């Protein structure tokens, strides 16, 4: 039995064998977007997307318009990068000042993930808050880091990201329509989007029973679009009972999931599901998530059109971009030279949202105090249905 660095070891209730896949796995929907070309089928596609967002918070899409060549090219290129010796990779390493680039010390809920990553802002340069101080409203400009080798790394990633963005906004339209809203209802939130592309490399792991590629978490973004290879390992926790189900690799498909912003905008109608990645002893795995994020100054709160007296807002508004800084205040995601923070808003390793005790926007310490009450409530599986939502007191 090989020894595993203790920083990777999950607590027993979070290991891959706990509460896991039942004998007859239920399939997460796979939706063929070419059906949108048939005017008679459009409404069905929209309702299938809405149902998947509500029941699972996850679905897959095929014939989605992102060319296979763009996906294959980026996959091939990034493999060459991760195969380089560490001296090369750390030349483009994430640091205290610049949160993007290469990193091999990613933690989720304070346990180290069995993976290495490369992060790329969609907008280059990107404007981000200049300091972790909540009072400081200053902004600064950050540039992506690009490796010298492989030489087409930048172009391959850029091209793929442009296609992914197009699909992300198409999906946002469909999601908006599925909620009975105008198709461009969300568009204003993305004027200064903080979207980023991440490359995940999961090497074979000697103890997949103890470590995870990514520990259980929700994505803090609006929606994520994930390309995965054929190895498999991604699992989602079912909304109704928290049981873990695999997201099976489907050739050329993209996995779509709802993030925390969308969950708040829809006042919990759509679900930001917990997910995780199990690793294995023999095969490395690659995945490429595209995290669609709003502008840093957007206040995320339930949409007025979706709340009423019977369905009052369950969240106060929050400036989502402060979430990473707030974690530091709590001492949850330590940011030190050995483990600097990455871009805000991908893997949300604490809860970023706050239940609505009273109306209004939360800032600073108020945010912090009320979050404690929230986190225990939010992690319990949701057992209601759309017409039978528990009240705040019940969850
Ligand atoms: C993530 C994530 C899943 C995967 O990076 O946030 O959930 O399959 N990745 O790599
Ligand atoms: Ni994730």
Short mmCIF file of C-alpha atoms and ligand atoms in Angstrom, two decimals:
data_model
loop_
_atom_site.label_atom_id
_atom_site.label_comp_id
_atom_site.label_asym_id
_atom_site.label_seq_id
_atom_site.Cartn_x
_atom_site.Cartn_y
_atom_site.Cartn_z
CA UNK A 1 0.00 0.00 0.00
CA UNK A 2 1.51 3.27 -1.06
CA UNK A 3 1.62 6.17 1.34
CA UNK A 4 -0.40 9.20 0.45
CA UNK A 5 0.48 12.70 1.57
CA UNK A 6 -2.07 13.39 4.35
CA UNK A 7 -3.09 16.72 2.77
CA UNK A 8 -4.93 14.70 0.09
CA UNK A 9 -6.93 12.51 2.46
CA UNK A 10 -10.68 13.10 2.49
CA UNK A 11 -12.69 12.56 5.67
CA UNK A 12 -14.52 9.19 5.53
CA UNK A 13 -17.94 10.69 4.70
CA UNK A 14 -16.53 12.41 1.61
CA UNK A 15 -14.58 9.50 0.11
CA UNK A 16 -15.55 7.95 -3.19
CA UNK A 17 -17.26 4.95 -1.61
CA UNK A 18 -19.69 6.93 0.58
CA UNK A 19 -23.33 7.36 -0.43
CA UNK A 20 -22.34 6.38 -3.91
CA UNK A 21 -23.76 5.06 -7.08
CA UNK A 22 -26.80 2.78 -6.71
CA UNK A 23 -27.12 -0.46 -8.71
CA UNK A 24 -29.29 1.01 -11.39
CA UNK A 25 -27.82 4.38 -12.16
CA UNK A 26 -30.22 7.02 -13.42
CA UNK A 27 -29.04 8.83 -16.53
CA UNK A 28 -28.41 12.54 -16.55
CA UNK A 29 -30.21 13.93 -19.66
CA UNK A 30 -28.27 14.19 -22.94
CA UNK A 31 -29.90 16.86 -25.13
CA UNK A 32 -29.31 17.11 -28.88
CA UNK A 33 -29.16 20.82 -29.73
CA UNK A 34 -29.51 20.19 -33.47
CA UNK A 35 -33.22 19.76 -32.65
CA UNK A 36 -33.32 23.56 -32.35
CA UNK A 37 -33.26 23.66 -36.15
CA UNK A 38 -36.73 22.15 -36.18
CA UNK A 39 -39.20 24.91 -35.19
CA UNK A 40 -41.63 22.26 -33.98
CA UNK A 41 -39.10 20.83 -31.54
CA UNK A 42 -37.69 24.04 -30.07
CA UNK A 43 -40.17 24.24 -27.22
CA UNK A 44 -39.48 20.62 -26.26
CA UNK A 45 -35.75 21.29 -26.07
CA UNK A 46 -36.37 24.33 -23.89
CA UNK A 47 -38.56 22.35 -21.49
CA UNK A 48 -36.06 19.48 -21.34
CA UNK A 49 -33.34 21.93 -20.41
CA UNK A 50 -35.58 23.51 -17.77
CA UNK A 51 -36.46 20.11 -16.29
CA UNK A 52 -32.78 19.07 -16.16
CA UNK A 53 -31.80 22.35 -14.46
CA UNK A 54 -34.47 21.77 -11.87
CA UNK A 55 -34.02 18.07 -11.20
CA UNK A 56 -30.24 17.64 -11.53
CA UNK A 57 -28.65 21.01 -12.19
CA UNK A 58 -26.67 19.01 -14.79
CA UNK A 59 -27.20 17.84 -18.36
CA UNK A 60 -25.08 17.08 -21.42
CA UNK A 61 -25.41 18.56 -24.89
CA UNK A 62 -24.47 17.07 -28.25
CA UNK A 63 -24.44 18.78 -31.67
CA UNK A 64 -23.84 21.96 -29.73
CA UNK A 65 -21.94 23.90 -32.39
CA UNK A 66 -18.47 23.84 -30.77
CA UNK A 67 -16.41 22.19 -33.55
CA UNK A 68 -14.83 18.83 -32.64
CA UNK A 69 -11.55 20.06 -34.14
CA UNK A 70 -11.41 22.95 -31.70
CA UNK A 71 -11.99 20.57 -28.79
CA UNK A 72 -9.49 18.00 -30.03
CA UNK A 73 -6.84 20.58 -30.75
CA UNK A 74 -6.97 22.10 -27.29
CA UNK A 75 -6.95 18.64 -25.68
CA UNK A 76 -3.88 17.60 -27.65
CA UNK A 77 -2.04 20.83 -26.98
CA UNK A 78 -2.65 20.97 -23.24
CA UNK A 79 -1.46 17.37 -22.86
CA UNK A 80 1.87 18.43 -24.31
CA UNK A 81 2.05 21.21 -21.75
CA UNK A 82 1.27 19.01 -18.73
CA UNK A 83 3.83 16.45 -19.94
CA UNK A 84 6.60 19.04 -19.61
CA UNK A 85 9.03 18.85 -16.68
CA UNK A 86 7.98 20.80 -13.61
CA UNK A 87 10.76 23.41 -14.15
CA UNK A 88 9.00 24.41 -17.37
CA UNK A 89 5.49 24.42 -15.97
CA UNK A 90 6.35 26.61 -13.02
CA UNK A 91 7.59 29.31 -15.36
CA UNK A 92 3.90 30.15 -15.84
CA UNK A 93 2.84 29.46 -12.28
CA UNK A 94 -0.01 31.20 -10.45
CA UNK A 95 1.33 33.64 -7.86
CA UNK A 96 0.13 36.08 -5.23
CA UNK A 97 -0.29 38.86 -7.77
CA UNK A 98 -1.58 36.97 -10.77
CA UNK A 99 -4.28 34.34 -10.09
CA UNK A 100 -4.09 32.58 -13.47
CA UNK A 101 -1.61 30.15 -15.08
CA UNK A 102 -0.33 26.79 -13.81
CA UNK A 103 -1.03 25.51 -10.29
CA UNK A 104 -0.65 22.12 -8.61
CA UNK A 105 -1.79 22.92 -5.07
CA UNK A 106 -5.52 23.38 -5.56
CA UNK A 107 -7.58 22.73 -2.42
CA UNK A 108 -11.32 22.17 -2.10
CA UNK A 109 -12.71 22.62 1.39
CA UNK A 110 -9.19 22.57 2.76
CA UNK A 111 -8.32 19.13 1.34
CA UNK A 112 -5.83 19.01 -1.50
CA UNK A 113 -7.15 17.91 -4.90
CA UNK A 114 -5.33 15.17 -6.85
CA UNK A 115 -4.78 17.31 -9.93
CA UNK A 116 -2.91 20.12 -11.61
CA UNK A 117 -4.62 23.01 -13.39
CA UNK A 118 -4.04 25.82 -15.84
CA UNK A 119 -6.34 28.86 -15.70
CA UNK A 120 -6.93 31.38 -18.49
CA UNK A 121 -9.11 34.48 -18.27
CA UNK A 122 -11.51 34.77 -21.17
CA UNK A 123 -10.83 38.51 -21.37
CA UNK A 124 -7.18 39.37 -21.64
CA UNK A 125 -6.34 41.62 -19.94
CA UNK A 126 -8.87 41.21 -17.17
CA UNK A 127 -9.86 43.85 -14.61
CA UNK A 128 -10.05 42.42 -11.09
CA UNK A 129 -10.34 43.90 -7.56
CA UNK A 130 -6.95 45.22 -6.53
CA UNK A 131 -6.86 43.94 -2.97
CA UNK A 132 -8.58 41.49 -0.66
CA UNK A 133 -9.69 44.41 1.52
CA UNK A 134 -13.48 44.70 1.30
CA UNK A 135 -13.32 48.46 1.80
CA UNK A 136 -10.94 48.86 -1.10
CA UNK A 137 -12.89 49.44 -4.30
CA UNK A 138 -9.76 49.70 -6.43
CA UNK A 139 -9.30 47.59 -9.54
CA UNK A 140 -6.22 46.31 -11.31
CA UNK A 141 -5.40 44.78 -14.63
CA UNK A 142 -4.15 41.19 -14.98
CA UNK A 143 -2.77 39.49 -18.08
CA UNK A 144 -2.94 35.79 -18.89
CA UNK A 145 0.26 33.75 -18.64
CA UNK A 146 1.13 31.75 -21.72
CA UNK A 147 3.72 28.98 -21.91
CA UNK A 148 6.36 29.12 -24.63
CA UNK A 149 5.78 25.48 -25.42
CA UNK A 150 3.67 24.08 -27.02
CA UNK A 151 3.69 27.00 -29.39
CA UNK A 152 -0.01 26.81 -30.30
CA UNK A 153 -1.22 26.58 -26.70
CA UNK A 154 -2.53 30.14 -26.72
CA UNK A 155 -4.26 30.00 -30.06
CA UNK A 156 -5.84 26.61 -29.39
CA UNK A 157 -7.21 27.76 -26.02
CA UNK A 158 -8.38 31.13 -27.34
CA UNK A 159 -10.23 29.57 -30.26
CA UNK A 160 -11.90 26.98 -28.08
CA UNK A 161 -12.92 29.62 -25.53
CA UNK A 162 -14.57 31.79 -28.25
CA UNK A 163 -16.68 28.82 -29.34
CA UNK A 164 -17.51 27.93 -25.74
CA UNK A 165 -18.61 31.50 -25.04
CA UNK A 166 -20.96 31.47 -28.00
CA UNK A 167 -22.55 28.26 -26.78
CA UNK A 168 -22.71 29.59 -23.20
CA UNK A 169 -24.80 32.58 -24.33
CA UNK A 170 -27.00 30.32 -26.46
CA UNK A 171 -27.64 28.14 -23.41
CA UNK A 172 -28.32 31.22 -21.31
CA UNK A 173 -31.02 32.21 -23.81
CA UNK A 174 -32.58 28.78 -23.66
CA UNK A 175 -32.46 28.77 -19.87
CA UNK A 176 -34.03 32.22 -19.81
CA UNK A 177 -36.84 31.08 -22.12
CA UNK A 178 -37.35 27.97 -19.98
CA UNK A 179 -38.05 30.31 -17.06
CA UNK A 180 -40.64 32.23 -19.09
CA UNK A 181 -38.30 35.22 -19.39
CA UNK A 182 -37.12 37.11 -22.49
CA UNK A 183 -34.18 35.35 -24.07
CA UNK A 184 -31.72 38.16 -23.36
CA UNK A 185 -32.81 38.66 -19.74
CA UNK A 186 -29.34 37.91 -18.33
CA UNK A 187 -27.16 39.57 -20.94
CA UNK A 188 -26.57 42.86 -19.12
CA UNK A 189 -24.80 41.06 -16.30
CA UNK A 190 -21.85 40.13 -18.53
CA UNK A 191 -20.54 43.48 -19.77
CA UNK A 192 -17.27 42.96 -17.88
CA UNK A 193 -17.52 39.21 -17.53
CA UNK A 194 -14.92 37.46 -15.36
CA UNK A 195 -15.30 34.20 -17.21
CA UNK A 196 -12.33 31.83 -17.28
CA UNK A 197 -11.26 28.59 -18.88
CA UNK A 198 -9.60 25.93 -16.74
CA UNK A 199 -7.65 22.89 -17.84
CA UNK A 200 -7.75 20.08 -15.26
CA UNK A 201 -5.21 17.25 -15.41
CA UNK A 202 -5.83 14.33 -13.05
CA UNK A 203 -2.83 11.97 -12.93
CA UNK A 204 -3.32 8.34 -11.87
CA UNK A 205 -3.62 8.16 -8.08
CA UNK A 206 -2.28 5.35 -5.83
CA UNK A 207 -5.18 5.72 -3.37
CA UNK A 208 -8.41 6.72 -5.13
CA UNK A 209 -10.23 5.36 -2.11
CA UNK A 210 -8.77 8.16 0.04
CA UNK A 211 -8.19 11.10 -2.33
CA UNK A 212 -10.41 12.84 -4.88
CA UNK A 213 -9.52 14.69 -8.09
CA UNK A 214 -11.78 17.48 -6.90
CA UNK A 215 -13.58 17.28 -3.57
CA UNK A 216 -17.33 17.83 -3.38
CA UNK A 217 -18.23 21.43 -4.27
CA UNK A 218 -20.65 23.63 -6.17
CA UNK A 219 -19.54 25.95 -8.94
CA UNK A 220 -19.88 29.62 -7.97
CA UNK A 221 -20.51 30.78 -11.53
CA UNK A 222 -23.61 31.17 -13.70
CA UNK A 223 -23.19 28.04 -15.82
CA UNK A 224 -20.20 25.78 -16.52
CA UNK A 225 -19.52 24.04 -19.83
CA UNK A 226 -17.17 21.10 -19.38
CA UNK A 227 -15.37 19.04 -22.00
CA UNK A 228 -14.19 15.71 -20.59
CA UNK A 229 -12.21 12.89 -22.15
CA UNK A 230 -13.34 9.25 -22.24
CA UNK A 231 -11.91 8.24 -18.85
CA UNK A 232 -14.80 9.34 -16.60
CA UNK A 233 -14.79 10.22 -12.91
CA UNK A 234 -17.14 13.20 -12.62
CA UNK A 235 -20.07 12.55 -10.29
CA UNK A 236 -23.10 14.63 -9.31
CA UNK A 237 -25.11 14.46 -6.13
CA UNK A 238 -28.80 13.98 -6.89
CA UNK A 239 -30.95 16.87 -5.74
CA UNK A 240 -33.66 14.72 -4.20
CA UNK A 241 -31.48 12.59 -1.91
CA UNK A 242 -27.80 13.45 -2.28
CA UNK A 243 -26.85 10.05 -3.82
CA UNK A 244 -23.83 10.31 -6.16
CA UNK A 245 -24.31 9.51 -9.87
CA UNK A 246 -21.68 9.36 -12.61
CA UNK A 247 -21.71 11.78 -15.55
CA UNK A 248 -20.79 9.27 -18.23
CA UNK A 249 -18.46 10.47 -20.95
CA UNK A 250 -20.38 10.85 -24.23
CA UNK A 251 -18.17 11.40 -27.30
CA UNK A 252 -18.02 15.09 -28.34
CA UNK A 253 -20.59 16.10 -25.73
CA UNK A 254 -20.25 18.98 -23.31
CA UNK A 255 -21.42 18.70 -19.71
CA UNK A 256 -23.45 21.73 -18.62
CA UNK A 257 -24.13 22.60 -15.01
CA UNK A 258 -25.94 25.34 -13.15
CA UNK A 259 -23.77 27.44 -10.83
CA UNK A 260 -24.62 29.38 -7.69
CA UNK A 261 -25.43 32.67 -9.47
CA UNK A 262 -28.14 31.03 -11.55
CA UNK A 263 -29.48 29.22 -8.51
CA UNK A 264 -29.87 32.56 -6.72
CA UNK A 265 -31.32 34.36 -9.76
CA UNK A 266 -33.99 31.64 -10.02
CA UNK A 267 -34.62 31.67 -6.26
CA UNK A 268 -33.68 27.95 -6.03
CA UNK A 269 -35.88 26.79 -8.91
CA UNK A 270 -32.71 25.74 -10.72
CA UNK A 271 -30.14 23.79 -8.78
CA UNK A 272 -26.43 24.29 -8.30
CA UNK A 273 -25.51 20.66 -7.65
CA UNK A 274 -22.65 19.36 -5.58
CA UNK A 275 -20.22 17.45 -7.75
CA UNK A 276 -16.80 15.84 -7.38
CA UNK A 277 -14.23 13.89 -9.36
CA UNK A 278 -13.05 10.40 -8.45
CA UNK A 279 -9.64 9.32 -9.70
CA UNK A 280 -8.20 5.91 -10.52
CA UNK A 281 -4.91 4.03 -10.26
CA UNK A 282 -4.10 3.61 -13.94
CA UNK A 283 -5.42 6.34 -16.23
CA UNK A 284 -4.79 10.04 -16.30
CA UNK A 285 -7.80 12.22 -17.13
CA UNK A 286 -8.30 15.65 -18.66
CA UNK A 287 -11.28 17.98 -18.39
CA UNK A 288 -11.74 21.55 -19.58
CA UNK A 289 -14.39 23.61 -17.81
CA UNK A 290 -15.46 27.03 -19.09
CA UNK A 291 -16.85 29.00 -16.14
CA UNK A 292 -19.27 31.71 -17.25
CA UNK A 293 -19.07 34.52 -14.71
CA UNK A 294 -20.80 37.91 -14.51
CA UNK A 295 -19.10 41.30 -14.20
CA UNK A 296 -17.39 41.80 -10.86
CA UNK A 297 -19.81 44.54 -9.81
CA UNK A 298 -23.03 42.61 -10.45
CA UNK A 299 -25.22 42.16 -7.42
CA UNK A 300 -26.66 38.66 -7.59
CA UNK A 301 -30.16 38.30 -6.12
CA UNK A 302 -33.41 36.51 -7.03
CA UNK A 303 -34.97 38.00 -10.16
CA UNK A 304 -38.03 40.12 -9.40
CA UNK A 305 -40.04 38.31 -12.09
CA UNK A 306 -39.50 35.01 -10.30
CA UNK A 307 -40.50 35.96 -6.77
CA UNK A 308 -43.88 36.82 -5.29
CA UNK A 309 -45.72 36.62 -1.99
CA UNK A 310 -45.99 32.84 -2.21
CA UNK A 311 -42.40 32.45 -3.33
CA UNK A 312 -40.52 35.16 -1.45
CA UNK A 313 -36.81 35.76 -2.12
CA UNK A 314 -34.68 33.16 -0.37
CA UNK A 315 -31.46 35.14 -0.69
CA UNK A 316 -30.26 38.60 -0.04
CA UNK A 317 -28.28 40.10 -2.84
CA UNK A 318 -24.55 39.55 -2.79
CA UNK A 319 -21.72 41.01 -4.75
CA UNK A 320 -20.46 37.68 -5.87
CA UNK A 321 -16.91 38.80 -6.55
CA UNK A 322 -16.26 39.39 -2.86
CA UNK A 323 -16.83 35.73 -2.08
CA UNK A 324 -13.20 34.75 -2.51
CA UNK A 325 -12.07 37.62 -0.36
CA UNK A 326 -14.62 36.76 2.27
CA UNK A 327 -13.25 33.24 2.46
CA UNK A 328 -9.89 34.65 3.29
CA UNK A 329 -11.45 36.66 6.12
CA UNK A 330 -12.80 33.40 7.46
CA UNK A 331 -9.45 31.73 7.13
CA UNK A 332 -10.96 28.99 4.98
CA UNK A 333 -9.02 29.41 1.78
CA UNK A 334 -5.62 30.43 2.99
CA UNK A 335 -3.78 32.45 0.45
CA UNK A 336 -0.08 32.18 0.99
CA UNK A 337 2.87 31.90 -1.30
CA UNK A 338 2.61 28.11 -1.35
CA UNK A 339 -1.07 28.12 -2.18
CA UNK A 340 -2.19 31.40 -3.72
CA UNK A 341 -5.82 31.77 -4.72
CA UNK A 342 -6.89 31.26 -8.30
CA UNK A 343 -9.50 33.21 -10.25
CA UNK A 344 -12.64 33.98 -8.29
CA UNK A 345 -15.74 31.96 -8.93
CA UNK A 346 -14.91 28.55 -10.37
CA UNK A 347 -14.87 25.91 -7.72
CA UNK A 348 -16.83 27.36 -4.82
CA UNK A 349 -15.29 25.76 -1.78
CA UNK A 350 -17.50 27.57 0.68
CA UNK A 351 -21.10 28.59 0.33
CA UNK A 352 -21.27 32.03 -1.24
CA UNK A 353 -24.89 32.72 -0.68
CA UNK A 354 -26.93 33.87 2.22
CA UNK A 355 -30.58 33.15 3.01
CA UNK A 356 -32.86 36.10 3.13
CA UNK A 357 -33.45 36.97 6.76
CA UNK A 358 -34.40 40.56 5.93
CA UNK A 359 -34.42 42.34 2.61
CA UNK A 360 -31.47 44.30 1.34
CA UNK A 361 -27.90 43.89 0.25
CA UNK A 362 -25.33 42.35 2.51
CA UNK A 363 -21.85 43.59 2.86
CA UNK A 364 -18.79 42.86 4.91
CA UNK A 365 -19.18 41.44 8.36
CA UNK A 366 -22.94 41.02 8.14
CA UNK A 367 -22.31 38.73 5.23
CA UNK A 368 -19.86 36.73 7.30
CA UNK A 369 -22.00 36.24 10.36
CA UNK A 370 -25.08 35.12 8.53
CA UNK A 371 -23.19 32.75 6.33
CA UNK A 372 -22.47 30.50 9.27
CA UNK A 373 -26.19 29.93 9.79
CA UNK A 374 -26.60 29.32 6.12
CA UNK A 375 -23.95 26.75 5.43
CA UNK A 376 -25.49 23.97 7.48
CA UNK A 377 -28.92 24.58 5.99
CA UNK A 378 -27.72 24.72 2.42
CA UNK A 379 -25.75 21.53 2.35
CA UNK A 380 -28.69 19.35 3.31
CA UNK A 381 -30.25 17.73 0.23
CA UNK A 382 -33.34 19.52 -0.96
CA UNK A 383 -36.38 17.29 -0.77
CA UNK A 384 -39.16 19.56 -2.01
CA UNK A 385 -40.59 19.74 -5.50
CA UNK A 386 -41.34 22.89 -7.43
CA UNK A 387 -44.87 23.06 -6.04
CA UNK A 388 -43.87 21.98 -2.60
CA UNK A 389 -40.92 24.12 -1.68
CA UNK A 390 -40.02 24.16 1.96
CA UNK A 391 -40.05 27.53 3.67
CA UNK A 392 -36.79 29.04 4.89
CA UNK A 393 -37.57 27.76 8.35
CA UNK A 394 -37.80 24.20 7.03
CA UNK A 395 -34.54 23.99 5.16
C1 LIG B 1 -14.36 21.87 -11.60
C2 LIG B 1 -15.01 20.55 -11.79
C3 LIG B 1 -15.10 18.47 -12.98
C4 LIG B 1 -14.27 17.59 -13.84
O1 LIG B 1 -13.24 22.05 -12.12
O2 LIG B 1 -15.00 22.73 -10.94
O3 LIG B 1 -16.03 20.31 -11.19
O4 LIG B 1 -14.82 16.63 -14.37
N1 LIG B 1 -14.45 19.68 -12.64
O5 LIG B 1 -13.08 17.84 -13.97
NI1 LIG B 2 -16.94 22.13 -10.46
#
